[in-house]
Coordinates of C-alpha atoms in Angstrom, one line a residue:
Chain A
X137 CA -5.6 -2.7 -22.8
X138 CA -3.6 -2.4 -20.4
X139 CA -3.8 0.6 -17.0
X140 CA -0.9 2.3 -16.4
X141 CA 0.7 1.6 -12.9
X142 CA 0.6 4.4 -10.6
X143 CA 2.7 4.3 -6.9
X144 CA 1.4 5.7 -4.1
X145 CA 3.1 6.6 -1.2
X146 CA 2.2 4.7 2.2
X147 CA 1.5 5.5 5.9
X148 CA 3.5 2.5 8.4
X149 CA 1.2 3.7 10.7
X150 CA -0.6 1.9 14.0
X151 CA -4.1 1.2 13.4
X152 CA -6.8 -0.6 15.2
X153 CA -9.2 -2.4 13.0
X154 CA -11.5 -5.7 14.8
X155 CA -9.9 -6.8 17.3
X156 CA -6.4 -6.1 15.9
X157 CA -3.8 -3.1 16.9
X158 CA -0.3 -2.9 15.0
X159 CA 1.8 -1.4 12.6
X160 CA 0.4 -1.4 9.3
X161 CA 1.1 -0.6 5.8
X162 CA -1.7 1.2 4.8
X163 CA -3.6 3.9 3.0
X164 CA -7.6 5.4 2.7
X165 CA -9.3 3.5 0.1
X166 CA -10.6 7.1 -1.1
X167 CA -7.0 7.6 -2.7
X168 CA -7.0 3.8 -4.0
X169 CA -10.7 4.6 -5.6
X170 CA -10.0 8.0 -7.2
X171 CA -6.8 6.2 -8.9
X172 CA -8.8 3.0 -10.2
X173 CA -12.1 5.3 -11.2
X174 CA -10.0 6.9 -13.6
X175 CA -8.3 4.2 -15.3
X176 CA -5.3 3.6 -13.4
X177 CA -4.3 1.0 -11.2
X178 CA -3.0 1.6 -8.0
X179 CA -0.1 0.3 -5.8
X180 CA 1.7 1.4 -2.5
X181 CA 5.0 2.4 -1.8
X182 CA 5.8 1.8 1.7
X183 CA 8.4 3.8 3.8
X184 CA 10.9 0.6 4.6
X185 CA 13.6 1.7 3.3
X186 CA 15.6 4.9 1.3
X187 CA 15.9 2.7 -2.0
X188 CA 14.0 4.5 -5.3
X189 CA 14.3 1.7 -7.8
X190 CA 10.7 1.2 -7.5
X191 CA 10.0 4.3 -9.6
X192 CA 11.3 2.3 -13.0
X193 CA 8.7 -0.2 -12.7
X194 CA 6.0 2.6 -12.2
X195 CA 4.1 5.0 -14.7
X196 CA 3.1 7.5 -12.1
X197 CA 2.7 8.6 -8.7
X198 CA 1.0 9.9 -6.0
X199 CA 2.7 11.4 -3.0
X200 CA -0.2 10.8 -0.5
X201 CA -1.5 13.1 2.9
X202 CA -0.7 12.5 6.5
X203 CA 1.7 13.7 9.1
X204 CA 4.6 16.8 8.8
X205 CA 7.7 16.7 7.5
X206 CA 10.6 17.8 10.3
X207 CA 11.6 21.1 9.3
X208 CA 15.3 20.5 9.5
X209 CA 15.1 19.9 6.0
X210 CA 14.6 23.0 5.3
X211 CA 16.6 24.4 7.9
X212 CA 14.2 25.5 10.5
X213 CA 13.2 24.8 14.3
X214 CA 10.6 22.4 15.3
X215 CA 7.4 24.2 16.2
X216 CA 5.2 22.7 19.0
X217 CA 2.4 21.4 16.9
X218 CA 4.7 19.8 14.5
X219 CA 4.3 16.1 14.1
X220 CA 6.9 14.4 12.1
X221 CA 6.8 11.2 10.6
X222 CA 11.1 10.7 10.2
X223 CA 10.8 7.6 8.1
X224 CA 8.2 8.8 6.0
X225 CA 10.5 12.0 5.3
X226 CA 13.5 10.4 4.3
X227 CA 11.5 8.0 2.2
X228 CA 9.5 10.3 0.2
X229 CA 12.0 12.6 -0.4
X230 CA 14.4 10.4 -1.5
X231 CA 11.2 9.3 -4.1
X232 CA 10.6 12.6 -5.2
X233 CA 13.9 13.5 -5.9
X234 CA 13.8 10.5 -8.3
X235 CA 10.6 11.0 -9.9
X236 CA 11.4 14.6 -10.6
X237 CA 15.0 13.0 -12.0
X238 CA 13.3 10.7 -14.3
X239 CA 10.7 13.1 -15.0
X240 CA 7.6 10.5 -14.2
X241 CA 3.9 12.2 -13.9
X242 CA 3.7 12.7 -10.3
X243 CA 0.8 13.9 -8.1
X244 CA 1.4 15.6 -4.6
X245 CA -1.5 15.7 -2.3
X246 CA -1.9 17.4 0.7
X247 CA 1.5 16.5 2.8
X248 CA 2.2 15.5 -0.9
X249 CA 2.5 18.9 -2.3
X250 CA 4.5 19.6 1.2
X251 CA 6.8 17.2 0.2
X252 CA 7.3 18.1 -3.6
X253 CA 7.8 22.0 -2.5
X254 CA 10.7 20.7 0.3
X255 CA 12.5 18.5 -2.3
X256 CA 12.7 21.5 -4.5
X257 CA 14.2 23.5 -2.0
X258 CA 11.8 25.6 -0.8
X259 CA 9.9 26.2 3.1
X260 CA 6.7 25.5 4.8
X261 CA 5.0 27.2 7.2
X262 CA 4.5 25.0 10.2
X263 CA 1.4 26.3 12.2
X264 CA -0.9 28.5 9.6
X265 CA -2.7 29.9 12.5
X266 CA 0.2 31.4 13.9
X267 CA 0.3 33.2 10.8
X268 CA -3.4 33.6 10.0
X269 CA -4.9 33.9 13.6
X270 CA -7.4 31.0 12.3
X271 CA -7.4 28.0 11.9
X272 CA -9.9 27.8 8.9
X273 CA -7.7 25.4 7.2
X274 CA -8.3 22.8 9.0
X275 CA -11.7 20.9 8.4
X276 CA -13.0 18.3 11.6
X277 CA -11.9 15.0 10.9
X278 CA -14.4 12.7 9.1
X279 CA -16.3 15.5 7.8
X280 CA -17.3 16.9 4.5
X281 CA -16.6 20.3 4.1
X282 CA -18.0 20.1 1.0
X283 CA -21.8 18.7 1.9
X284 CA -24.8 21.3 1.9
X285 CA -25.2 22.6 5.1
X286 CA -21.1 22.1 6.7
X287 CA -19.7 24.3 8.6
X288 CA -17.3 26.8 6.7
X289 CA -14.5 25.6 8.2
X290 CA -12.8 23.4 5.9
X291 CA -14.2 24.5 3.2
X292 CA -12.8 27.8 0.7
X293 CA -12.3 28.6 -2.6
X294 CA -9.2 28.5 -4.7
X295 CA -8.1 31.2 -7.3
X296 CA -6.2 29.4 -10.2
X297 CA -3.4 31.8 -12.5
X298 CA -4.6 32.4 -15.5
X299 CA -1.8 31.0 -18.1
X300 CA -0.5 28.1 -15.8
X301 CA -1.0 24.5 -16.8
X302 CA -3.3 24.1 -13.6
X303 CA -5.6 27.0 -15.0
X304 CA -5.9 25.7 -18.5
X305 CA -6.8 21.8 -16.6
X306 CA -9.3 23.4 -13.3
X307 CA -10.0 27.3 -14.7
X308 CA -9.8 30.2 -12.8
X309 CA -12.0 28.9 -9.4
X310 CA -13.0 26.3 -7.6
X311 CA -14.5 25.6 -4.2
X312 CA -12.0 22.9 -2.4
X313 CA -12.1 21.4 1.2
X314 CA -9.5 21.7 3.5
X315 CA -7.2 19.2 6.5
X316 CA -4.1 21.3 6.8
X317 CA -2.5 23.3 9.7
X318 CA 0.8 23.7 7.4
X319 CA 1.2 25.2 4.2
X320 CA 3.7 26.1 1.4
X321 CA 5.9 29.2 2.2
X322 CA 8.5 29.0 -0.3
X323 CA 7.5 26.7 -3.0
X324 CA 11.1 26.2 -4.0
X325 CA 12.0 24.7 -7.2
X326 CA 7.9 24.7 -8.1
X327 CA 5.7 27.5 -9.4
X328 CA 2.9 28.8 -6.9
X329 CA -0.2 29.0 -9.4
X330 CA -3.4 28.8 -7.3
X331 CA -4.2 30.9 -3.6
X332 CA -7.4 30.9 -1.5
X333 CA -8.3 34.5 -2.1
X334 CA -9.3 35.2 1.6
X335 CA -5.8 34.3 3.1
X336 CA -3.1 34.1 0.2
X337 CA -2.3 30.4 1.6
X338 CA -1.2 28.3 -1.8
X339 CA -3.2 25.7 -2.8
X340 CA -1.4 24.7 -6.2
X341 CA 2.0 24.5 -7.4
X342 CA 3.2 22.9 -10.4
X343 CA 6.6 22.3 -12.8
X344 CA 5.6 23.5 -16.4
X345 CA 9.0 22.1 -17.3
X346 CA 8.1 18.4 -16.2
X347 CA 5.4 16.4 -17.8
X348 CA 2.9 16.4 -15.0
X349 CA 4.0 17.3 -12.1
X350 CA 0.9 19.1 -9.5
X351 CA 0.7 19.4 -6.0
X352 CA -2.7 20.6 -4.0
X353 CA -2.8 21.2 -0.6
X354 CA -6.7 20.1 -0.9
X355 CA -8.2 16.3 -0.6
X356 CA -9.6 15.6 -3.9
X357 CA -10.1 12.1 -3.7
X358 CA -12.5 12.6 -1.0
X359 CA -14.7 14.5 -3.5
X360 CA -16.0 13.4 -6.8
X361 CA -13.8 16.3 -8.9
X362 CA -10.7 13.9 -9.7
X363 CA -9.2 16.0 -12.3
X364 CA -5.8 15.8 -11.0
X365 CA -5.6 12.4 -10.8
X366 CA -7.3 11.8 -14.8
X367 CA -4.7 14.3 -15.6
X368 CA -2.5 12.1 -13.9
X369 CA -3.5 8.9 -15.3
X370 CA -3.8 10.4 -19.0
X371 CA 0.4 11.4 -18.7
X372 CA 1.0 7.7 -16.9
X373 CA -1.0 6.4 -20.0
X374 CA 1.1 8.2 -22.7
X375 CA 4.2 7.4 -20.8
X376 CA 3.5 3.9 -21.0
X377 CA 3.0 3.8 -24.4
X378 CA -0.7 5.1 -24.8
X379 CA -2.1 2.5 -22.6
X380 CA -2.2 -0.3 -25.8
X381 CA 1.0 -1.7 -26.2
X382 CA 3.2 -3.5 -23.1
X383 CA 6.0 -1.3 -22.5
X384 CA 9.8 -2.6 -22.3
X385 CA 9.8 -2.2 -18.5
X386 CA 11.9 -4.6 -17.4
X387 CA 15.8 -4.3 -18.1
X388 CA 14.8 -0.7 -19.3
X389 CA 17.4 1.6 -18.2
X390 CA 18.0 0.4 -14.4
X391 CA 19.9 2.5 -12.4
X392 CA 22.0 2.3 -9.2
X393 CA 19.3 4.6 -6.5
X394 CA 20.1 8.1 -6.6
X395 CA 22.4 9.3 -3.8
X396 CA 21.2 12.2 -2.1
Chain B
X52 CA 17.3 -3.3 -9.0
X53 CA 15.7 -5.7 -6.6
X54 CA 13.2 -7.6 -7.6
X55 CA 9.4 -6.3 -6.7
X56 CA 7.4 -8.1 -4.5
X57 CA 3.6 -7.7 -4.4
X58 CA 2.5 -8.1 -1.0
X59 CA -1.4 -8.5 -1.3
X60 CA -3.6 -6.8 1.5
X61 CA -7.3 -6.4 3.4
X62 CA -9.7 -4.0 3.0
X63 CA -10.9 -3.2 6.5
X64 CA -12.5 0.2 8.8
X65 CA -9.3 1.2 10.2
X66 CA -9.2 3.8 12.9
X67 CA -5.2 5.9 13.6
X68 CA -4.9 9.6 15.2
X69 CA -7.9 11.7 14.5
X70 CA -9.3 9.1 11.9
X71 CA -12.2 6.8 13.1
X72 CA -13.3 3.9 10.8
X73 CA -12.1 4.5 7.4
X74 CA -12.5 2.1 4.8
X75 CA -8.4 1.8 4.6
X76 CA -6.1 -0.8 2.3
X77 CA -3.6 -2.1 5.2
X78 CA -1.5 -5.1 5.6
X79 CA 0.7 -5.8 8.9
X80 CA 3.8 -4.0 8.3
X81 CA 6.1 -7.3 9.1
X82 CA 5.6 -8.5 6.2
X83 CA 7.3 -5.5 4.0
X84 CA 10.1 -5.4 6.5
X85 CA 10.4 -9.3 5.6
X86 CA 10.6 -8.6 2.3
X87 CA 13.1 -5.7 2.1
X88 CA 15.5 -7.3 4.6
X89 CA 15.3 -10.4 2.3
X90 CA 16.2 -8.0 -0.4
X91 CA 13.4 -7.7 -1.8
X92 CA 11.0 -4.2 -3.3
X93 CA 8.1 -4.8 -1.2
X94 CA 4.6 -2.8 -3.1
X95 CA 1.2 -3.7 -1.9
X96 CA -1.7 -4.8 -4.0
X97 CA -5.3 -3.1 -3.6
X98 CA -7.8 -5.7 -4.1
X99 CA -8.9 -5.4 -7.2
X100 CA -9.8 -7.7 -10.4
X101 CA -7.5 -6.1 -12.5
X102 CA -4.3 -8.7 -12.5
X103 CA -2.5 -6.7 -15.3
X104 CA -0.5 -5.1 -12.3
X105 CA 1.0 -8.8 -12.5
X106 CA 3.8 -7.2 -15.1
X107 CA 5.8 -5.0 -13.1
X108 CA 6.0 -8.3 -10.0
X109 CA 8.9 -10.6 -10.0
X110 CA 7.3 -12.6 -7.0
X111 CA 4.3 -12.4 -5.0
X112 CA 3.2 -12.7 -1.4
X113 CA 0.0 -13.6 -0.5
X114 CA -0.3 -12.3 2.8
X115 CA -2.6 -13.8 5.9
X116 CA -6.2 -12.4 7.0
X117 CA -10.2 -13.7 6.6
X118 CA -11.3 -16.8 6.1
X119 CA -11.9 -17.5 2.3
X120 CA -15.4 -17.8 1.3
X121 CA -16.0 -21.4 1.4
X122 CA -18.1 -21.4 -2.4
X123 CA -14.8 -21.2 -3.6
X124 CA -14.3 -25.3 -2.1
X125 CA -17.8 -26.3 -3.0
X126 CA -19.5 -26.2 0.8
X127 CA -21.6 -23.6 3.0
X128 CA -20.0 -21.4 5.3
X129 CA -20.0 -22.4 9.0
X130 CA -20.8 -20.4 12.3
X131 CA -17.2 -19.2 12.7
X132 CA -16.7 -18.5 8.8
X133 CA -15.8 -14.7 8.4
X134 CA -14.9 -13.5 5.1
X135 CA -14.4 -10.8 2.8
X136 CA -16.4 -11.4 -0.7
X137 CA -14.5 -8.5 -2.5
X138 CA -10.3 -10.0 -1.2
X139 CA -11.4 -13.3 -2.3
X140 CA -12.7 -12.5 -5.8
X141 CA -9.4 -10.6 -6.2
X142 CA -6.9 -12.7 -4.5
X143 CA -8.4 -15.7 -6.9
X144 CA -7.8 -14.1 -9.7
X145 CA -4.6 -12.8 -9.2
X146 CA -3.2 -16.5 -7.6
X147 CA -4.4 -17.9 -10.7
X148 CA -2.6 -15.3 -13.6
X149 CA 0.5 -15.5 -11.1
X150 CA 0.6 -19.1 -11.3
X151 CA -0.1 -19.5 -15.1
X152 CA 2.9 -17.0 -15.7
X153 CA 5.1 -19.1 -13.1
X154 CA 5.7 -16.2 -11.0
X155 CA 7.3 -17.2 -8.1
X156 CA 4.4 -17.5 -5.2
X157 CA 4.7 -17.8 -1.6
X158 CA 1.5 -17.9 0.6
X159 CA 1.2 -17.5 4.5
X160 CA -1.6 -18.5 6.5
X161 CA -4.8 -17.9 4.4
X162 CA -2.5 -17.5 1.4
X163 CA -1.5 -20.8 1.8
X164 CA -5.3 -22.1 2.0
X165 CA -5.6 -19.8 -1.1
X166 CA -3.4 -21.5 -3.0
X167 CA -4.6 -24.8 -1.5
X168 CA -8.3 -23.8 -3.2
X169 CA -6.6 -22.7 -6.3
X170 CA -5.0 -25.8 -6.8
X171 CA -8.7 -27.5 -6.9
X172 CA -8.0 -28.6 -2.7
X173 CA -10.9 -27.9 0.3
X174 CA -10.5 -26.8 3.4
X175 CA -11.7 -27.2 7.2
X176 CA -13.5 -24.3 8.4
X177 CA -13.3 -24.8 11.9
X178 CA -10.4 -26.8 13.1
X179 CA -11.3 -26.8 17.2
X180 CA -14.3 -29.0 15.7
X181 CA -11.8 -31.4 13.7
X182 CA -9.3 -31.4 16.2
X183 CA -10.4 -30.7 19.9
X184 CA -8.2 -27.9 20.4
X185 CA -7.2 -24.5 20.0
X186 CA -3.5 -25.0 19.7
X187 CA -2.8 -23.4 16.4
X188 CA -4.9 -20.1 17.4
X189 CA -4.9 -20.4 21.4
X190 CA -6.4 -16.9 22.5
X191 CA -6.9 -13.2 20.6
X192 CA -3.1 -12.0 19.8
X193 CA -1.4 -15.0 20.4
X194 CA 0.6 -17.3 18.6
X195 CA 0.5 -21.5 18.9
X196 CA 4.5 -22.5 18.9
X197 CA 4.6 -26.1 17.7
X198 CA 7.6 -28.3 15.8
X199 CA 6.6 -29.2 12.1
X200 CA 7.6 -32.3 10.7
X201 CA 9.0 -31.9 7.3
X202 CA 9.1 -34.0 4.2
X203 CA 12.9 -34.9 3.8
X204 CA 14.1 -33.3 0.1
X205 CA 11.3 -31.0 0.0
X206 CA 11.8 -27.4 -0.8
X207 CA 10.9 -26.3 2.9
X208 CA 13.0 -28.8 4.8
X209 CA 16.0 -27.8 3.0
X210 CA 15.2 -24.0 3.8
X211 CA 14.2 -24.6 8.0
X212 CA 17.0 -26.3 8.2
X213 CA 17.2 -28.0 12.0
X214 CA 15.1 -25.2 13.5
X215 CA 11.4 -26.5 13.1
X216 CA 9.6 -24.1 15.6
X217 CA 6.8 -22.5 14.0
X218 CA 4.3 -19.7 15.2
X219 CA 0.7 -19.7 13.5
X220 CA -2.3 -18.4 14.4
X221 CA -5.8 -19.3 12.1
X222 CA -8.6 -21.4 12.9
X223 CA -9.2 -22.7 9.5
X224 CA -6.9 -26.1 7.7
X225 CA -6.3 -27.3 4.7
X226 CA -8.2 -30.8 4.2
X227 CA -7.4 -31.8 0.4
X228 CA -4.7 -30.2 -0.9
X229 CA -5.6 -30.6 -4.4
X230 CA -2.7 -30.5 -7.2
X231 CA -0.3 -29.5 -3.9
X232 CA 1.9 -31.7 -2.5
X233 CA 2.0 -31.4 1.3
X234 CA 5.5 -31.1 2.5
X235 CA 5.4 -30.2 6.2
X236 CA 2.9 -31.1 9.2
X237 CA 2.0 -30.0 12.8
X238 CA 2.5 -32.5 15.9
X239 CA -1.3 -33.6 15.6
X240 CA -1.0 -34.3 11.4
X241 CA -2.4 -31.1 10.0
X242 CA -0.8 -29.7 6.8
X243 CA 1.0 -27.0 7.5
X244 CA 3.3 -26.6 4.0
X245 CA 2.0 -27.4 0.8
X246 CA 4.3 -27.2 -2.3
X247 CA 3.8 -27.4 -6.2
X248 CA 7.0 -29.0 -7.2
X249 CA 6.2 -28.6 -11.2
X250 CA 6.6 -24.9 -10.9
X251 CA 9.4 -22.3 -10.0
X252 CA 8.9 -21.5 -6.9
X253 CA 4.8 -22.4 -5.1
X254 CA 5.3 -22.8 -1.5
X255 CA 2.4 -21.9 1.1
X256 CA 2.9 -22.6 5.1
X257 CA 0.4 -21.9 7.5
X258 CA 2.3 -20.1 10.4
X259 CA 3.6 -16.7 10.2
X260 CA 7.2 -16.5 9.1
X261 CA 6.8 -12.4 8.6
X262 CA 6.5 -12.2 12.3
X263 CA 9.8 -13.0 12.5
X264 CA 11.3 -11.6 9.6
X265 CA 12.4 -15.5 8.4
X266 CA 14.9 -14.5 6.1
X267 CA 15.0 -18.4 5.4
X268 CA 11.9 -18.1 3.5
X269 CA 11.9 -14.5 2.2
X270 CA 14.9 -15.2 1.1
X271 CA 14.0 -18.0 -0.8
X272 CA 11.2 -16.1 -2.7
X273 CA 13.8 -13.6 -3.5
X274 CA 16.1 -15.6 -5.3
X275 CA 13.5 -17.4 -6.8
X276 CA 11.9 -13.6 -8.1
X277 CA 15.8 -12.5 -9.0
X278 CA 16.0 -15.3 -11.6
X279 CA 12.9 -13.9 -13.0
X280 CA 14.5 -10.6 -13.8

């Protein structure tokens, strides 16, 4: 039986590891784990270059955390504290815009869900503490927010809409962490269907209209509640043709890359 | 479409920004910019024992890094032997389905001594012992820059052409080459191109072509992974 092949967007990013300091393809292993633990098999999608043909050969995706997106794509100013990552932007859109086309089970995390709300038109807002006057959205790095005995920063709990798809796969509360200084404003083409209570910041949107198609501002494949991506991997699996049979992927109905 | 490229990659503690140490999947970033200027779809490959990923890849890059465990060649690993258990048992299982469905194959640096092992060859783990110098790895970050000798009519003389500089870095050989032929050679005789002329496309050198973005040999592996389409 075969695991349905799920992209993941990469960081080409400067790291030191050893000895060694350069540009790297590269992603946590937490995201790579939560994929493989439930059932699917993971593969990255690195920000070379604007092409999307990539996205024929996959049965789902993950648009992954890191950096900002520049808010000229939505029209705005850049504010102080926003860090963009250009090639990144143009990649990922361009990626989104093609998954949402082909309508292929797609999971947004974090800068994710960022990403899926700009490609559907909509706004972020770039600084949350500028609008909060906290900044309890943004857990230490390399902490647990969720461990007994963490600090509360980081850590809140998200209210779920009753009647959305995201209700009827998390119910109506659960207790996420939290790496964020932007958020969703204007979720554009996408549904807002889960807040944290304390602050109205949204933590979920979601298409109904597409197969699977989720964003959360939260990290959940640093925690051991991977529903999202089993959700994810259960749609990849049915796309491919229920996970027993090899699917016609090659020669299947290739396309010139979308123009945007 | 182009054809997709698997690029495979290490599992190390990587620290960027505000992150310290994470357990991160990461592979030098030359080598996807090798393969999409050569035209290519680079993706990278988590380790992982899984090789059904193997139906979605038109060719395959098996990119450089640790030193393979040294069981895999029948000896005990020396002083300077570091490896990574988890990369090898992966990257051997992958080499092998790649090569029994003739995907096209091209292995730099330890890929190359990976496909040396996979084709039943041994290596040398410490070549400063063997040799008495350091000129293939001659300090932290730099590159040796020798001439190779190539085997006239081999795949990799026609592709370098009359430009024979090469730029390695690695401190391990390969000794037997097994079911490869050896098709190119540093100043001082050590393999440093090995070749399985019974398949499509199996070529492994031991410098670093990505560095440089060698569209010669890129190229090749993406022509070789366009047929396969």
């Amino acid at each position: 039986m075969r695991r349905p092949l799920i992209g993941m967007t990469a960081y080409a990013q400067q790291v030191q590891y050893g000895s060694n300091d350069l540009m790297a393809g590269m992603l946590p292993m937490t995201y790579i784990r939560a994929v493989h633990a439930v059932g699917g098999r993971a593969v990255l999608i690195t920000p070379d270059e604007p092409g999307t043909d990539v996205i024929e050969s996959l049965d789902g995706i993950v648009f992954s955390g890191g950096g900002d997106i520049d808010p000229a794509y939505w029209g705005a100013e850049r504010h102080p504290e926003t860090e963009i990552d250009k090639e990144r932007d143009e990649s990922e859109l361009l990626l989104m815009k093609a998954a949402i086309e082909a309508d292929l089970p797609m999971l947004g995390v974090c800068r994710g869900m960022q990403v899926m709300a700009v490609a559907g038109g909509g706004t972020l807002h770039q600084h949350l503490p500028d609008v909060l006057g906290n900044d309890r959205h943004r857990g230490a790095p390399g902490t647990d927010p969720l461990a007994a005995g963490a600090a509360a920063y980081g850590r809140h709990d998200v209210r779920v809409q009753p009647g959305s798809r995201s209700h009827e796969m998390l119910g109506e509360f659960l207790t996420v962490n939290s790496f964020h200084h932007q958020a969703v404003d204007d979720p554009g083409s996408f549904t807002a269907v889960g807040w944290c209570p304390d602050d109205k910041v949204i933590e979920i949107i979601e298409d109904p209209a597409l197969t699977y198609a989720v964003g959360v501002q939260w990290h959940p494949e640093r925690t051991n509640d991977l529903r999202v991506f089993s959700r994810l991997v259960e749609a990849a699996a049915r796309r491919s043709g229920g996970g027993s049979t090899w699917a016609p992927v090659k020669g299947a109905g290739r396309e010139e890359p979308l123009a945007v | 479409m182009r054809p997709i490229i698997g690029i495979t990659t290490y599992v190390e503690d990587a620290t960027w920004g505000v992150w310290r140490d994470l357990p991160t999947t990461l592979v030098p970033h030359d080598y996807a910019a090798a393969v999409s200027l050569a035209g290519g779809r680079p993706v990278l490959i988590p380790p992982e024992e899984d090789t059904d990923v193997l139906r979605v890849l038109d060719g395959l890059v098996l990119a450089g890094g640790s030193d393979l465990g040294p069981e895999m060649y029948g000896q005990e690993p020396g002083p300077h032997t570091v490896v990574r258990p988890e990369r090898d048992k992966a990257e051997s299982r992958l080499v092998r389905a790649a090569l029994d469905r003739d995907v096209p194959v091209l292995g730099i640096c330890r890929g190359m001594q990976l496909l040396t092992v996979a084709a039943g060859g041994s290596l040398h783990q410490h070549l400063p012992d063997l040799l008495g110098h350091e000129k293939h790895r001659p300090a932290p970050g730099v590159y040796g820059e020798h001439d190779a000798r190539f085997e006239p009519g081999s795949r990799i003389a026609e592709l370098m052409g009359d430009d024979l500089a090469i730029r390695c870095f690695h401190h391990q050989g390969v000794d037997d080459p097994g079911t490869l032929t050896v098709t190119g050679r540093a100043e001082d005789g050590l393999p440093e191109a090995v070749e399985d002329p019974g398949r499509r496309f199996v070529l492994g050198v031991q410098w670093h072509p990505e560095v440089v973005r060698d569209r010669r040999l890129f190229g090749a592996l993406v022509a070789a992974a366009t047929d396969e389409i």
